[in-house]
């Protein structure tokens, strides 16, 4: 093998293997329905929770105020599926709370929207 190929393997495959190891081999967490705009907030600081992997501590540190799942993934520089698994672990341990967006099916009906529009026009 050439040196170039060996370099690719070490540089490119290392982070993928590490992410897989951090999640214990899990690629999905079906227990919590997290999406990109789900807001998460930590119930404790990273200093209060000892013995966790560093990624859990970083997530708890980032989530001291409500933060979207997408923003957490971007800030800790891990793939989104990995972040969802880690957040699900923290949610199951009651260390993080989450709130999903209102489903599209729960939008107000056309009559309510028209009444609001009519009220705004009267202003």
PDB file of C-alpha atoms in Angstrom:
ATOM      1  CA  UNK A   1       0.000   0.000   0.000  1.00  0.00           C
ATOM      2  CA  UNK A   2       1.139   3.506  -0.649  1.00  0.00           C
ATOM      3  CA  UNK A   3       1.741   6.032   2.123  1.00  0.00           C
ATOM      4  CA  UNK A   4      -1.097   8.137   0.747  1.00  0.00           C
ATOM      5  CA  UNK A   5      -3.640   5.323   1.175  1.00  0.00           C
ATOM      6  CA  UNK A   6      -2.455   4.588   4.707  1.00  0.00           C
ATOM      7  CA  UNK A   7      -2.753   8.291   5.587  1.00  0.00           C
ATOM      8  CA  UNK A   8      -6.336   8.370   4.269  1.00  0.00           C
ATOM      9  CA  UNK A   9      -7.235   5.387   6.405  1.00  0.00           C
ATOM     10  CA  UNK A  10      -5.859   6.928   9.602  1.00  0.00           C
ATOM     11  CA  UNK A  11      -7.179  10.438   9.035  1.00  0.00           C
ATOM     12  CA  UNK A  12     -10.597   9.621   7.642  1.00  0.00           C
ATOM     13  CA  UNK A  13     -11.547   6.382   9.395  1.00  0.00           C
ATOM     14  CA  UNK A  14     -10.408   7.309  12.892  1.00  0.00           C
ATOM     15  CA  UNK A  15     -13.218   9.750  13.715  1.00  0.00           C
ATOM     16  CA  UNK A  16     -15.858   7.375  12.336  1.00  0.00           C
ATOM     17  CA  UNK A  17     -14.646   4.561  14.528  1.00  0.00           C
ATOM     18  CA  UNK A  18     -14.510   6.873  17.547  1.00  0.00           C
ATOM     19  CA  UNK A  19     -18.102   8.076  17.051  1.00  0.00           C
ATOM     20  CA  UNK A  20     -19.227   4.487  16.793  1.00  0.00           C
ATOM     21  CA  UNK A  21     -17.363   3.675  20.010  1.00  0.00           C
ATOM     22  CA  UNK A  22     -18.777   6.690  21.878  1.00  0.00           C
ATOM     23  CA  UNK A  23     -22.330   5.527  21.235  1.00  0.00           C
ATOM     24  CA  UNK A  24     -21.559   1.932  22.130  1.00  0.00           C
ATOM     25  CA  UNK A  25     -22.191   0.852  18.568  1.00  0.00           C
ATOM     26  CA  UNK A  26     -25.662   2.372  18.451  1.00  0.00           C
ATOM     27  CA  UNK A  27     -26.537   4.346  15.359  1.00  0.00           C
ATOM     28  CA  UNK A  28     -30.103   5.251  16.283  1.00  0.00           C
ATOM     29  CA  UNK A  29     -32.086   5.934  19.398  1.00  0.00           C
ATOM     30  CA  UNK A  30     -35.739   5.089  18.952  1.00  0.00           C
ATOM     31  CA  UNK A  31     -36.771   5.959  22.492  1.00  0.00           C
ATOM     32  CA  UNK A  32     -36.975   9.725  21.936  1.00  0.00           C
ATOM     33  CA  UNK A  33     -38.172  11.420  18.768  1.00  0.00           C
ATOM     34  CA  UNK A  34     -35.505  14.095  18.364  1.00  0.00           C
ATOM     35  CA  UNK A  35     -35.337  16.144  15.191  1.00  0.00           C
ATOM     36  CA  UNK A  36     -33.165  19.074  14.121  1.00  0.00           C
ATOM     37  CA  UNK A  37     -35.304  21.761  15.772  1.00  0.00           C
ATOM     38  CA  UNK A  38     -36.028  19.935  19.014  1.00  0.00           C
ATOM     39  CA  UNK A  39     -34.905  22.109  21.924  1.00  0.00           C
ATOM     40  CA  UNK A  40     -32.877  20.536  24.715  1.00  0.00           C
ATOM     41  CA  UNK A  41     -31.816  21.990  28.054  1.00  0.00           C
ATOM     42  CA  UNK A  42     -29.578  20.478  30.727  1.00  0.00           C
ATOM     43  CA  UNK A  43     -30.952  19.923  34.208  1.00  0.00           C
ATOM     44  CA  UNK A  44     -27.439  19.838  35.691  1.00  0.00           C
ATOM     45  CA  UNK A  45     -24.057  21.262  34.815  1.00  0.00           C
ATOM     46  CA  UNK A  46     -21.243  19.135  33.454  1.00  0.00           C
ATOM     47  CA  UNK A  47     -19.371  19.594  36.761  1.00  0.00           C
ATOM     48  CA  UNK A  48     -22.203  18.015  38.760  1.00  0.00           C
ATOM     49  CA  UNK A  49     -22.095  14.806  36.741  1.00  0.00           C
ATOM     50  CA  UNK A  50     -18.889  12.815  37.116  1.00  0.00           C
ATOM     51  CA  UNK A  51     -17.803   9.651  35.355  1.00  0.00           C
ATOM     52  CA  UNK A  52     -19.353  10.393  31.971  1.00  0.00           C
ATOM     53  CA  UNK A  53     -17.595  10.345  28.622  1.00  0.00           C
ATOM     54  CA  UNK A  54     -16.265  13.800  27.668  1.00  0.00           C
ATOM     55  CA  UNK A  55     -18.900  14.161  24.931  1.00  0.00           C
ATOM     56  CA  UNK A  56     -21.701  13.957  27.501  1.00  0.00           C
ATOM     57  CA  UNK A  57     -20.034  16.691  29.532  1.00  0.00           C
ATOM     58  CA  UNK A  58     -19.655  18.893  26.471  1.00  0.00           C
ATOM     59  CA  UNK A  59     -23.340  18.447  25.644  1.00  0.00           C
ATOM     60  CA  UNK A  60     -24.392  19.319  29.196  1.00  0.00           C
ATOM     61  CA  UNK A  61     -22.159  22.390  29.064  1.00  0.00           C
ATOM     62  CA  UNK A  62     -23.709  23.556  25.792  1.00  0.00           C
ATOM     63  CA  UNK A  63     -27.272  22.956  26.925  1.00  0.00           C
ATOM     64  CA  UNK A  64     -27.333  25.220  29.970  1.00  0.00           C
ATOM     65  CA  UNK A  65     -29.884  27.257  28.027  1.00  0.00           C
ATOM     66  CA  UNK A  66     -32.356  25.847  25.484  1.00  0.00           C
ATOM     67  CA  UNK A  67     -30.451  24.767  22.392  1.00  0.00           C
ATOM     68  CA  UNK A  68     -31.566  22.980  19.224  1.00  0.00           C
ATOM     69  CA  UNK A  69     -30.288  19.511  18.444  1.00  0.00           C
ATOM     70  CA  UNK A  70     -28.768  20.848  15.214  1.00  0.00           C
ATOM     71  CA  UNK A  71     -26.821  23.508  17.113  1.00  0.00           C
ATOM     72  CA  UNK A  72     -25.514  20.964  19.616  1.00  0.00           C
ATOM     73  CA  UNK A  73     -24.271  18.758  16.765  1.00  0.00           C
ATOM     74  CA  UNK A  74     -22.585  21.697  15.055  1.00  0.00           C
ATOM     75  CA  UNK A  75     -20.867  22.949  18.193  1.00  0.00           C
ATOM     76  CA  UNK A  76     -19.465  19.638  19.386  1.00  0.00           C
ATOM     77  CA  UNK A  77     -18.516  18.632  15.829  1.00  0.00           C
ATOM     78  CA  UNK A  78     -20.037  15.160  15.866  1.00  0.00           C
ATOM     79  CA  UNK A  79     -22.402  13.632  13.307  1.00  0.00           C
ATOM     80  CA  UNK A  80     -26.080  14.318  13.950  1.00  0.00           C
ATOM     81  CA  UNK A  81     -27.039  10.647  14.525  1.00  0.00           C
ATOM     82  CA  UNK A  82     -24.319  10.355  17.180  1.00  0.00           C
ATOM     83  CA  UNK A  83     -25.539  13.513  18.934  1.00  0.00           C
ATOM     84  CA  UNK A  84     -29.113  12.183  18.907  1.00  0.00           C
ATOM     85  CA  UNK A  85     -27.976   8.958  20.570  1.00  0.00           C
ATOM     86  CA  UNK A  86     -25.989  10.849  23.225  1.00  0.00           C
ATOM     87  CA  UNK A  87     -28.858  13.274  23.886  1.00  0.00           C
ATOM     88  CA  UNK A  88     -31.289  10.361  24.171  1.00  0.00           C
ATOM     89  CA  UNK A  89     -29.023   8.785  26.792  1.00  0.00           C
ATOM     90  CA  UNK A  90     -28.998  12.035  28.789  1.00  0.00           C
ATOM     91  CA  UNK A  91     -32.777  12.404  28.458  1.00  0.00           C
ATOM     92  CA  UNK A  92     -33.338   8.849  29.699  1.00  0.00           C
ATOM     93  CA  UNK A  93     -31.174   9.636  32.742  1.00  0.00           C
ATOM     94  CA  UNK A  94     -33.224  12.808  33.441  1.00  0.00           C
ATOM     95  CA  UNK A  95     -30.179  15.023  32.904  1.00  0.00           C
ATOM     96  CA  UNK A  96     -31.662  16.804  29.878  1.00  0.00           C
ATOM     97  CA  UNK A  97     -35.195  17.927  29.088  1.00  0.00           C
ATOM     98  CA  UNK A  98     -36.468  18.254  25.546  1.00  0.00           C
ATOM     99  CA  UNK A  99     -39.333  19.943  23.782  1.00  0.00           C
ATOM    100  CA  UNK A 100     -40.338  19.168  20.239  1.00  0.00           C
ATOM    101  CA  UNK A 101     -41.940  21.612  17.855  1.00  0.00           C
ATOM    102  CA  UNK A 102     -45.703  21.584  17.430  1.00  0.00           C
ATOM    103  CA  UNK A 103     -46.634  19.083  14.736  1.00  0.00           C
ATOM    104  CA  UNK A 104     -47.891  20.558  11.483  1.00  0.00           C
ATOM    105  CA  UNK A 105     -51.227  18.808  12.020  1.00  0.00           C
ATOM    106  CA  UNK A 106     -51.852  20.993  15.092  1.00  0.00           C
ATOM    107  CA  UNK A 107     -51.933  24.258  13.131  1.00  0.00           C
ATOM    108  CA  UNK A 108     -54.908  26.549  13.632  1.00  0.00           C
ATOM    109  CA  UNK A 109     -57.757  26.214  11.201  1.00  0.00           C
ATOM    110  CA  UNK A 110     -58.381  28.634   8.353  1.00  0.00           C
ATOM    111  CA  UNK A 111     -61.131  30.520  10.240  1.00  0.00           C
ATOM    112  CA  UNK A 112     -58.813  31.348  13.148  1.00  0.00           C
ATOM    113  CA  UNK A 113     -56.113  32.587  10.797  1.00  0.00           C
ATOM    114  CA  UNK A 114     -58.621  34.723   8.907  1.00  0.00           C
ATOM    115  CA  UNK A 115     -59.885  36.249  12.179  1.00  0.00           C
ATOM    116  CA  UNK A 116     -56.308  37.139  13.163  1.00  0.00           C
ATOM    117  CA  UNK A 117     -55.638  38.670   9.744  1.00  0.00           C
ATOM    118  CA  UNK A 118     -58.862  40.701   9.925  1.00  0.00           C
ATOM    119  CA  UNK A 119     -57.860  41.950  13.390  1.00  0.00           C
ATOM    120  CA  UNK A 120     -54.449  43.035  12.162  1.00  0.00           C
ATOM    121  CA  UNK A 121     -55.971  44.854   9.203  1.00  0.00           C
ATOM    122  CA  UNK A 122     -58.228  46.841  11.546  1.00  0.00           C
ATOM    123  CA  UNK A 123     -55.184  48.196  13.376  1.00  0.00           C
TER     124      UNK A 123
END
